[in-house]
PDB file of C-alpha atoms in Angstrom:
ATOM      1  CA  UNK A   1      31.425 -11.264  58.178  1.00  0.00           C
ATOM      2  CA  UNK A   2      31.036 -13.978  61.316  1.00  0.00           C
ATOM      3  CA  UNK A   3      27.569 -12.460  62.152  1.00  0.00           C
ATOM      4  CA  UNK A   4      26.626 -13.086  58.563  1.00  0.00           C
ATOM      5  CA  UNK A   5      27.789 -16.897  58.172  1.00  0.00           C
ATOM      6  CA  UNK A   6      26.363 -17.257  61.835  1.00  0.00           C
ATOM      7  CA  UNK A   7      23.032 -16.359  60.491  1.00  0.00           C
ATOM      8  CA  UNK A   8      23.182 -18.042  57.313  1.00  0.00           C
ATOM      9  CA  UNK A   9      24.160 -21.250  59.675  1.00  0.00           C
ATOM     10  CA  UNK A  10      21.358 -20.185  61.812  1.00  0.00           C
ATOM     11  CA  UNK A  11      19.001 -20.001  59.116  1.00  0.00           C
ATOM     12  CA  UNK A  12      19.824 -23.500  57.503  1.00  0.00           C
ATOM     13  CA  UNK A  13      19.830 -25.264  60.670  1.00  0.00           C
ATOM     14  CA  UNK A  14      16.288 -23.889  61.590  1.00  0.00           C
ATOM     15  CA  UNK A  15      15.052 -24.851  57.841  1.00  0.00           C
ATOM     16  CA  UNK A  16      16.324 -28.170  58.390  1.00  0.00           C
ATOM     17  CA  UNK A  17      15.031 -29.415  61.768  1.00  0.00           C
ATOM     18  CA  UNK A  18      11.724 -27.595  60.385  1.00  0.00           C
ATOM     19  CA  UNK A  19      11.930 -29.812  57.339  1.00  0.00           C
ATOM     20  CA  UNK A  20      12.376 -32.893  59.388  1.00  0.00           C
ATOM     21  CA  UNK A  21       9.402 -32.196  61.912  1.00  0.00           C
ATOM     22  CA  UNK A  22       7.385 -32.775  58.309  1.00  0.00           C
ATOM     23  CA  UNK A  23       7.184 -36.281  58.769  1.00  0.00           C
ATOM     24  CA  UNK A  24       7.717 -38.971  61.097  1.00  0.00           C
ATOM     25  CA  UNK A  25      10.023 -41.771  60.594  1.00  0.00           C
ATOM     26  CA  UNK A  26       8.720 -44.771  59.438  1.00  0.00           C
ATOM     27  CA  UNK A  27       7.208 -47.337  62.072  1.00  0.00           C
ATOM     28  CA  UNK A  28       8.977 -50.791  61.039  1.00  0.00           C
ATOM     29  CA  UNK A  29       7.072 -53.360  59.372  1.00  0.00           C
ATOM     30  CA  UNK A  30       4.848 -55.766  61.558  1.00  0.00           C
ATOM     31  CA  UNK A  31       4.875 -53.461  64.570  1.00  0.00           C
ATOM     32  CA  UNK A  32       2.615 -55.017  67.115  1.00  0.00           C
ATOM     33  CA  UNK A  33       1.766 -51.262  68.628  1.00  0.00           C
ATOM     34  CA  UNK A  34       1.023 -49.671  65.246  1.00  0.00           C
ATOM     35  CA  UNK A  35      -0.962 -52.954  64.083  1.00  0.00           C
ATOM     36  CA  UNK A  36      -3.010 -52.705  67.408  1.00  0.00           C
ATOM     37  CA  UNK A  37      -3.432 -48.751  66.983  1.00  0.00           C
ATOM     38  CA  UNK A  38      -4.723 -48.594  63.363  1.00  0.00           C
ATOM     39  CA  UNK A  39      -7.235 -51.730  64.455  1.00  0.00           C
ATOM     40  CA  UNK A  40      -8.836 -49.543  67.097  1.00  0.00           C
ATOM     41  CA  UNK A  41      -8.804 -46.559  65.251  1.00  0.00           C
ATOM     42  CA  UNK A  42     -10.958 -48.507  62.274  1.00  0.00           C
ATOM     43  CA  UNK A  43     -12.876 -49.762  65.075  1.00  0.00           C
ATOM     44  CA  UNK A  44     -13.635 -46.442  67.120  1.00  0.00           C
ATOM     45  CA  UNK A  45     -13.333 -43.527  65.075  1.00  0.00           C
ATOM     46  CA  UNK A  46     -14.295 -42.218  61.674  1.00  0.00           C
ATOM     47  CA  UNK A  47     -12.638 -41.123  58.693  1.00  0.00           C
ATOM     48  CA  UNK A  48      -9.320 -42.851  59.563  1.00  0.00           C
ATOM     49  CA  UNK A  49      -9.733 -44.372  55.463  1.00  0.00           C
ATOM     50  CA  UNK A  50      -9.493 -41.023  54.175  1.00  0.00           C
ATOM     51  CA  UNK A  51      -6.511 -39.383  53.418  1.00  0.00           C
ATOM     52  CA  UNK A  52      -3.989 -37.190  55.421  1.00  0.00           C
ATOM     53  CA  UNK A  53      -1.811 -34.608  54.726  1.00  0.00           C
ATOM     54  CA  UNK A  54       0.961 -37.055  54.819  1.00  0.00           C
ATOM     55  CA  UNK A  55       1.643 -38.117  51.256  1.00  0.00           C
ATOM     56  CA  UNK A  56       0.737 -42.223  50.740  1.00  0.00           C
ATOM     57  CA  UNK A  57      -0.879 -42.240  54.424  1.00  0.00           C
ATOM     58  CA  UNK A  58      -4.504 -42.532  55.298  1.00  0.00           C
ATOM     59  CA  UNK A  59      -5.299 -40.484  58.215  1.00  0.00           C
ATOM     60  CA  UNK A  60      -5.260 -43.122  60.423  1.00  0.00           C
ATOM     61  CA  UNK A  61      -1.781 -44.121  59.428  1.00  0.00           C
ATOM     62  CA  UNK A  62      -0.477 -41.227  59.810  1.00  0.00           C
ATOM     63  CA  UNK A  63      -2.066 -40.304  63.275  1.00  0.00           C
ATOM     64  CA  UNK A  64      -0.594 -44.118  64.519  1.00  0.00           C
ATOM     65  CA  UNK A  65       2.862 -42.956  63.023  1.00  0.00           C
ATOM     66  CA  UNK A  66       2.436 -39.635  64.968  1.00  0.00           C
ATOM     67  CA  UNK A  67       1.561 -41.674  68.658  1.00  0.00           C
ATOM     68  CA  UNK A  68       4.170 -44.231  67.716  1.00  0.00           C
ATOM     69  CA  UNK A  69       7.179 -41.883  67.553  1.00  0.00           C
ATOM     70  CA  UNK A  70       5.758 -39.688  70.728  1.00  0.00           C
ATOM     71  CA  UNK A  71       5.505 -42.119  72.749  1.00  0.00           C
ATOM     72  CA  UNK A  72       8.792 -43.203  74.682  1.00  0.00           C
ATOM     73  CA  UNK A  73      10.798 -45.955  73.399  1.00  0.00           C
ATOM     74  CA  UNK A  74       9.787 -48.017  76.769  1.00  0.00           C
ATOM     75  CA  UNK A  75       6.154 -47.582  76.104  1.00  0.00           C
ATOM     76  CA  UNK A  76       4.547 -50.690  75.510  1.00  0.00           C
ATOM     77  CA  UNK A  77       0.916 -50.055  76.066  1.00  0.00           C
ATOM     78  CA  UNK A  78      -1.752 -49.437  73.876  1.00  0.00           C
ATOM     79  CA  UNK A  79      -1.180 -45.982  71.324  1.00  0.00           C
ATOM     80  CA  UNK A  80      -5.207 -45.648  70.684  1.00  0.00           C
ATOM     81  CA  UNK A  81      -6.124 -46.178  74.297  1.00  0.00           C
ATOM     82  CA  UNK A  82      -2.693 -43.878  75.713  1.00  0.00           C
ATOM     83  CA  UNK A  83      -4.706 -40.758  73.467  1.00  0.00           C
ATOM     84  CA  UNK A  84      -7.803 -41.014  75.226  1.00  0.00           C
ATOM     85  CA  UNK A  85      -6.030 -40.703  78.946  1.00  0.00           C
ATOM     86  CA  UNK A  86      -5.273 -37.226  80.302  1.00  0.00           C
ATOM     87  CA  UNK A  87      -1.573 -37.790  80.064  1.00  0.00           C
ATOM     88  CA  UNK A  88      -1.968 -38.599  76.233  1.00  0.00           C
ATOM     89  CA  UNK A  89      -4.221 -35.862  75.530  1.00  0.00           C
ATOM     90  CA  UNK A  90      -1.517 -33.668  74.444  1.00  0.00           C
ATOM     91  CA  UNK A  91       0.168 -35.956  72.110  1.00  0.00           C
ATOM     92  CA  UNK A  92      -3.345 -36.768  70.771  1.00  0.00           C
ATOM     93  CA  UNK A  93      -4.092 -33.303  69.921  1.00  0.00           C
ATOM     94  CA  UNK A  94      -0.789 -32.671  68.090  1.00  0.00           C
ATOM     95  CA  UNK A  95      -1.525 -36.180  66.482  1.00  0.00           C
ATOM     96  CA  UNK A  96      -4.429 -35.418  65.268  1.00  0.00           C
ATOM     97  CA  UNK A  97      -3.115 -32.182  63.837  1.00  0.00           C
ATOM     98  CA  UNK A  98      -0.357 -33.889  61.955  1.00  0.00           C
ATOM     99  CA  UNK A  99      -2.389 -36.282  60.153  1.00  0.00           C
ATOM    100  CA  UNK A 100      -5.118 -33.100  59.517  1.00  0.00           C
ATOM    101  CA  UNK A 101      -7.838 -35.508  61.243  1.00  0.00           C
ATOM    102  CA  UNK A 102      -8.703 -32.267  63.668  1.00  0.00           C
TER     103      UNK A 102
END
């Protein structure tokens, strides 16, 4: 009986933290970072206006959402211009996964 509500807790904590990896949380309002991110993605790249697979986000939102929540709390450089260095390559990558702009 144990090994049974051990996997059923198993299984609805897995279910759950996959559930949350769905979406990011939301970047607050009038973020200077995400502001400055979805600027230079209009600017650089194309097909940010289209959709993502993010319900209500444009790809480029959601890609800024996706660098915005990666990055560390202390980061306070530029999200765009962090994807296009070797250290941010990796985040990019998954970024650009998550908003389905791969």
């Amino acid at each position: 009986m144990k090994r049974l509500i051990i996997a059923a807790t198993l299984s609805l904590f897995v279910s759950g933290a996959a559930k949350a990896a769905d979406e990011y949380e939301k970047v607050p309002a009038g973020d200077a970072q995400y502001k400055s991110c979805l600027a230079y993605s209009k600017k650089n790249y194309e097909g940010g206006d289209e959709k993502s697979k993010i319900a209500g986000q444009t790809k480029a939102q959601a890609w800024c959402t996706c660098m915005w929540n990666e990055t560390p709390d202390d980061f306070k450089g530029d999200l765009a211009k962090f994807s296009e260095t070797s250290k941010g390559a990796a985040m990019n990558k998954a970024c650009e996964k998550y908003a389905g702009w791969d």
